[in-house]
Amino acid sequence: MTQEQAITAVQRGILRAKEKYNIEVGQIMCGIRTLDPAVNADLARIAVSMKSEGVVGYDLAGAERGFPARAHKKAFDIAIQGGLSVTIHAGEDDAPSSIWQAIDECGAIRIGHGRTLIEDEKLIQHVIEKNIIVECCPSSNVQIMLTENFSEHPVRKLLHKGVKVTLNTDNRLLTGIVVSDEYERCAQYLEMTPDEMKQIAIHGFEGAFLPGGQKKSLIESIKTEIAKI
């Protein structure tokens, strides 16, 4: 299959899910840090050209150390200029400098993992001021031994400092969990309260790659639903 055919095939599945569950889903194209930057730039061009097929964002994942996000800046420029939102895996297995780079040099408005954010107080304030969403993945970080155990993951500390954190599975084939499992583990090992978890859920909707008006309406309806719990 070509990249375009793959995107179209996924979109057909998304459309069936939207009809069945009344949900909003967009595709995020994901470049890989270890690839030639020209390859990721081409992917970004394809992503922009497929916006009508449901593509809403561009991401960069893969090995952080030795493969800086700035090397792929051209891909991010193409994505942003083409109207896509950017999220970047950063601060998973590298220093906070990787997160700084993702935000200030590459235009990320969401950060995947952000595990090492807790090490840099100045960066924490920068993330808060720029309203960056941090996609925390506690189970994944524990499974690949970046965090020793679940109770030591910084997601709750970041929440208390005012960071808009969310809970995510990372790769469901790797973690073997769904998002609700991650919430249960946070309650069990981090002693998160229901109110804290409600706030985290709202953060997820606030970080959605949706048009402003559509997202505002969604957040209002979600807050109403959460208030009933």
Short mmCIF file of C-alpha atoms in Angstrom, two decimals:
data_model
loop_
_atom_site.label_atom_id
_atom_site.label_comp_id
_atom_site.label_asym_id
_atom_site.label_seq_id
_atom_site.Cartn_x
_atom_site.Cartn_y
_atom_site.Cartn_z
CA MET A 1 0.00 0.00 0.00
CA THR A 2 1.03 3.58 -0.54
CA GLN A 3 1.00 6.02 2.38
CA GLU A 4 -2.14 7.59 0.93
CA GLN A 5 -3.89 4.21 0.66
CA ALA A 6 -3.01 3.39 4.26
CA ILE A 7 -4.41 6.70 5.50
CA THR A 8 -7.60 6.21 3.51
CA ALA A 9 -8.02 2.66 4.86
CA VAL A 10 -7.67 3.86 8.45
CA GLN A 11 -10.13 6.65 7.78
CA ARG A 12 -12.74 4.15 6.60
CA GLY A 13 -12.45 2.40 9.96
CA ILE A 14 -12.65 5.73 11.79
CA LEU A 15 -15.83 6.66 9.95
CA ARG A 16 -17.45 3.38 11.00
CA ALA A 17 -16.44 4.03 14.61
CA LYS A 18 -17.78 7.60 14.49
CA GLU A 19 -21.13 6.33 13.23
CA LYS A 20 -21.34 3.55 15.82
CA TYR A 21 -20.06 5.41 18.91
CA ASN A 22 -20.69 9.10 18.08
CA ILE A 23 -17.06 10.06 18.67
CA GLU A 24 -14.60 12.45 17.05
CA VAL A 25 -11.35 10.83 15.89
CA GLY A 26 -8.50 12.25 13.83
CA GLN A 27 -5.37 10.67 12.44
CA ILE A 28 -1.88 11.76 13.51
CA MET A 29 0.96 10.89 11.15
CA CYS A 30 4.10 9.86 13.02
CA GLY A 31 7.63 10.35 11.75
CA ILE A 32 10.53 8.41 13.28
CA ARG A 33 13.61 10.15 14.66
CA THR A 34 16.07 7.60 13.26
CA LEU A 35 14.88 8.08 9.67
CA ASP A 36 16.43 10.47 7.19
CA PRO A 37 14.86 13.93 7.76
CA ALA A 38 13.92 14.00 4.07
CA VAL A 39 11.74 10.93 4.60
CA ASN A 40 9.88 12.58 7.46
CA ALA A 41 9.50 15.79 5.44
CA ASP A 42 7.85 13.75 2.69
CA LEU A 43 5.54 12.18 5.27
CA ALA A 44 4.59 15.64 6.51
CA ARG A 45 3.72 16.70 2.95
CA ILE A 46 1.54 13.62 2.54
CA ALA A 47 -0.11 14.31 5.90
CA VAL A 48 -1.00 17.85 4.84
CA SER A 49 -2.32 16.63 1.49
CA MET A 50 -4.57 14.12 3.30
CA LYS A 51 -6.28 16.56 5.67
CA SER A 52 -9.54 15.89 3.86
CA GLU A 53 -9.10 12.22 4.80
CA GLY A 54 -9.05 13.02 8.52
CA VAL A 55 -5.37 13.80 9.19
CA VAL A 56 -5.18 16.40 11.99
CA GLY A 57 -1.63 16.22 13.32
CA TYR A 58 2.02 15.33 12.92
CA ASP A 59 4.19 13.54 15.48
CA LEU A 60 7.79 12.39 15.92
CA ALA A 61 8.67 9.27 17.88
CA GLY A 62 11.50 6.77 18.27
CA ALA A 63 14.90 6.84 19.98
CA GLU A 64 15.55 10.27 21.50
CA ARG A 65 19.22 10.11 22.45
CA GLY A 66 21.40 11.07 19.51
CA PHE A 67 18.41 11.84 17.28
CA PRO A 68 17.33 15.41 18.07
CA ALA A 69 13.93 16.68 17.00
CA ARG A 70 15.50 19.79 15.46
CA ALA A 71 17.00 17.59 12.73
CA HIS A 72 13.44 17.16 11.46
CA LYS A 73 12.42 20.82 11.71
CA LYS A 74 11.58 20.96 8.01
CA ALA A 75 8.89 18.31 8.52
CA PHE A 76 7.37 20.30 11.38
CA ASP A 77 7.45 23.52 9.37
CA ILE A 78 5.61 21.78 6.52
CA ALA A 79 3.02 20.37 8.93
CA ILE A 80 2.38 23.64 10.75
CA GLN A 81 2.25 25.73 7.58
CA GLY A 82 -0.18 23.16 6.19
CA GLY A 83 -2.55 23.61 9.14
CA LEU A 84 -1.68 20.50 11.16
CA SER A 85 -1.10 20.43 14.92
CA VAL A 86 2.16 19.06 16.28
CA THR A 87 2.88 16.65 19.11
CA ILE A 88 6.36 15.24 19.76
CA HIS A 89 7.58 12.36 21.91
CA ALA A 90 10.11 14.09 24.18
CA GLY A 91 11.47 13.69 27.68
CA GLU A 92 10.74 9.97 27.61
CA ASP A 93 14.32 8.70 27.75
CA ASP A 94 16.22 11.98 27.40
CA ALA A 95 16.85 15.14 29.40
CA PRO A 96 14.46 18.07 29.73
CA SER A 97 16.44 19.77 26.96
CA SER A 98 14.65 17.44 24.54
CA ILE A 99 11.32 18.91 25.67
CA TRP A 100 12.60 22.48 25.37
CA GLN A 101 13.68 21.71 21.81
CA ALA A 102 10.35 20.12 20.88
CA ILE A 103 8.40 23.16 22.07
CA ASP A 104 10.60 26.13 21.19
CA GLU A 105 12.26 24.88 18.01
CA CYS A 106 9.72 22.49 16.53
CA GLY A 107 6.36 23.98 17.50
CA ALA A 108 4.94 21.15 19.60
CA ILE A 109 1.73 21.99 21.47
CA ARG A 110 1.56 18.51 23.02
CA ILE A 111 4.44 16.49 24.43
CA GLY A 112 4.43 12.71 24.38
CA HIS A 113 5.61 11.20 27.69
CA GLY A 114 7.38 14.25 29.17
CA ARG A 115 8.70 12.02 31.96
CA THR A 116 11.80 14.14 32.64
CA LEU A 117 9.85 17.41 32.75
CA ILE A 118 9.76 17.07 36.52
CA GLU A 119 13.54 17.65 36.62
CA ASP A 120 13.36 21.25 35.34
CA GLU A 121 11.26 23.75 37.29
CA LYS A 122 11.83 26.51 34.74
CA LEU A 123 10.61 24.21 31.98
CA ILE A 124 7.54 23.29 34.02
CA GLN A 125 6.59 26.96 34.20
CA HIS A 126 7.26 27.34 30.48
CA VAL A 127 4.96 24.40 29.72
CA ILE A 128 2.24 25.89 31.93
CA GLU A 129 2.54 29.35 30.37
CA LYS A 130 2.34 27.97 26.84
CA ASN A 131 -0.61 25.72 27.75
CA ILE A 132 1.21 22.59 26.59
CA ILE A 133 -0.54 19.25 27.11
CA VAL A 134 1.71 16.46 28.42
CA GLU A 135 0.72 12.95 27.35
CA CYS A 136 1.96 10.86 30.31
CA CYS A 137 2.32 7.09 29.85
CA PRO A 138 3.11 5.63 33.31
CA SER A 139 2.65 1.92 32.50
CA SER A 140 4.81 2.14 29.39
CA ASN A 141 7.55 3.98 31.28
CA VAL A 142 7.56 1.29 33.96
CA GLN A 143 7.48 -1.60 31.49
CA ILE A 144 10.57 -0.41 29.64
CA MET A 145 12.24 0.42 32.97
CA LEU A 146 12.54 4.18 32.58
CA THR A 147 10.59 4.53 35.84
CA GLU A 148 11.37 1.98 38.55
CA ASN A 149 7.77 1.45 39.59
CA PHE A 150 4.35 3.00 39.04
CA SER A 151 4.25 4.76 42.41
CA GLU A 152 7.33 6.80 41.45
CA HIS A 153 5.95 8.17 38.19
CA PRO A 154 5.81 12.00 38.24
CA VAL A 155 2.37 12.41 36.64
CA ARG A 156 0.63 13.36 39.89
CA LYS A 157 3.43 15.73 40.93
CA LEU A 158 3.18 17.47 37.57
CA LEU A 159 -0.58 17.77 37.97
CA HIS A 160 -0.16 19.40 41.38
CA LYS A 161 2.32 21.87 39.91
CA GLY A 162 -0.30 22.98 37.39
CA VAL A 163 0.77 21.05 34.29
CA LYS A 164 -2.05 19.84 32.04
CA VAL A 165 -1.26 16.13 32.09
CA THR A 166 -3.24 13.36 30.44
CA LEU A 167 -3.13 9.57 30.77
CA ASN A 168 -2.24 7.46 27.76
CA THR A 169 -1.34 3.87 26.88
CA ASP A 170 1.57 4.76 24.56
CA ASN A 171 1.45 1.58 22.46
CA ARG A 172 -1.38 -0.75 23.41
CA LEU A 173 0.41 -3.75 21.89
CA LEU A 174 3.39 -2.97 24.13
CA THR A 175 1.53 -2.11 27.33
CA GLY A 176 -1.34 -4.58 27.04
CA ILE A 177 -3.73 -2.08 28.66
CA VAL A 178 -6.49 0.36 27.77
CA VAL A 179 -6.81 3.91 29.10
CA SER A 180 -9.25 2.93 31.86
CA ASP A 181 -6.58 0.54 33.20
CA GLU A 182 -4.18 3.48 33.45
CA TYR A 183 -6.70 5.43 35.52
CA GLU A 184 -7.18 2.44 37.84
CA ARG A 185 -3.41 2.13 38.33
CA CYS A 186 -3.13 5.82 39.15
CA ALA A 187 -5.80 5.40 41.82
CA GLN A 188 -4.08 2.30 43.19
CA TYR A 189 -0.39 3.25 43.10
CA LEU A 190 -0.43 7.07 43.13
CA GLU A 191 -3.55 7.44 45.30
CA MET A 192 -5.11 9.85 42.85
CA THR A 193 -8.48 11.15 43.93
CA PRO A 194 -11.61 11.07 41.74
CA ASP A 195 -11.40 14.86 41.37
CA GLU A 196 -7.80 14.62 40.16
CA MET A 197 -8.71 11.99 37.60
CA LYS A 198 -11.70 14.01 36.41
CA GLN A 199 -9.37 16.96 35.82
CA ILE A 200 -6.94 14.77 33.89
CA ALA A 201 -9.78 13.54 31.70
CA ILE A 202 -10.79 17.14 30.94
CA HIS A 203 -7.19 17.93 30.01
CA GLY A 204 -7.40 15.23 27.38
CA PHE A 205 -10.31 16.95 25.67
CA GLU A 206 -8.63 20.35 26.03
CA GLY A 207 -5.66 18.95 24.11
CA ALA A 208 -7.71 17.46 21.28
CA PHE A 209 -6.62 18.43 17.77
CA LEU A 210 -10.02 19.84 16.83
CA PRO A 211 -11.20 23.23 15.49
CA GLY A 212 -11.68 25.79 18.28
CA GLY A 213 -15.47 25.99 18.20
CA GLN A 214 -15.91 22.26 17.97
CA LYS A 215 -13.49 21.65 20.83
CA LYS A 216 -15.16 24.27 23.04
CA SER A 217 -18.54 22.62 22.56
CA LEU A 218 -17.05 19.19 23.27
CA ILE A 219 -15.34 20.36 26.47
CA GLU A 220 -18.55 21.95 27.76
CA SER A 221 -20.50 18.73 27.18
CA ILE A 222 -17.76 16.63 28.77
CA LYS A 223 -17.60 18.82 31.87
CA THR A 224 -21.37 18.42 32.23
CA GLU A 225 -21.07 14.65 31.98
CA ILE A 226 -18.11 14.46 34.40
CA ALA A 227 -19.95 16.59 36.93
CA LYS A 228 -22.59 13.84 37.13
CA ILE A 229 -20.05 11.23 38.22
#
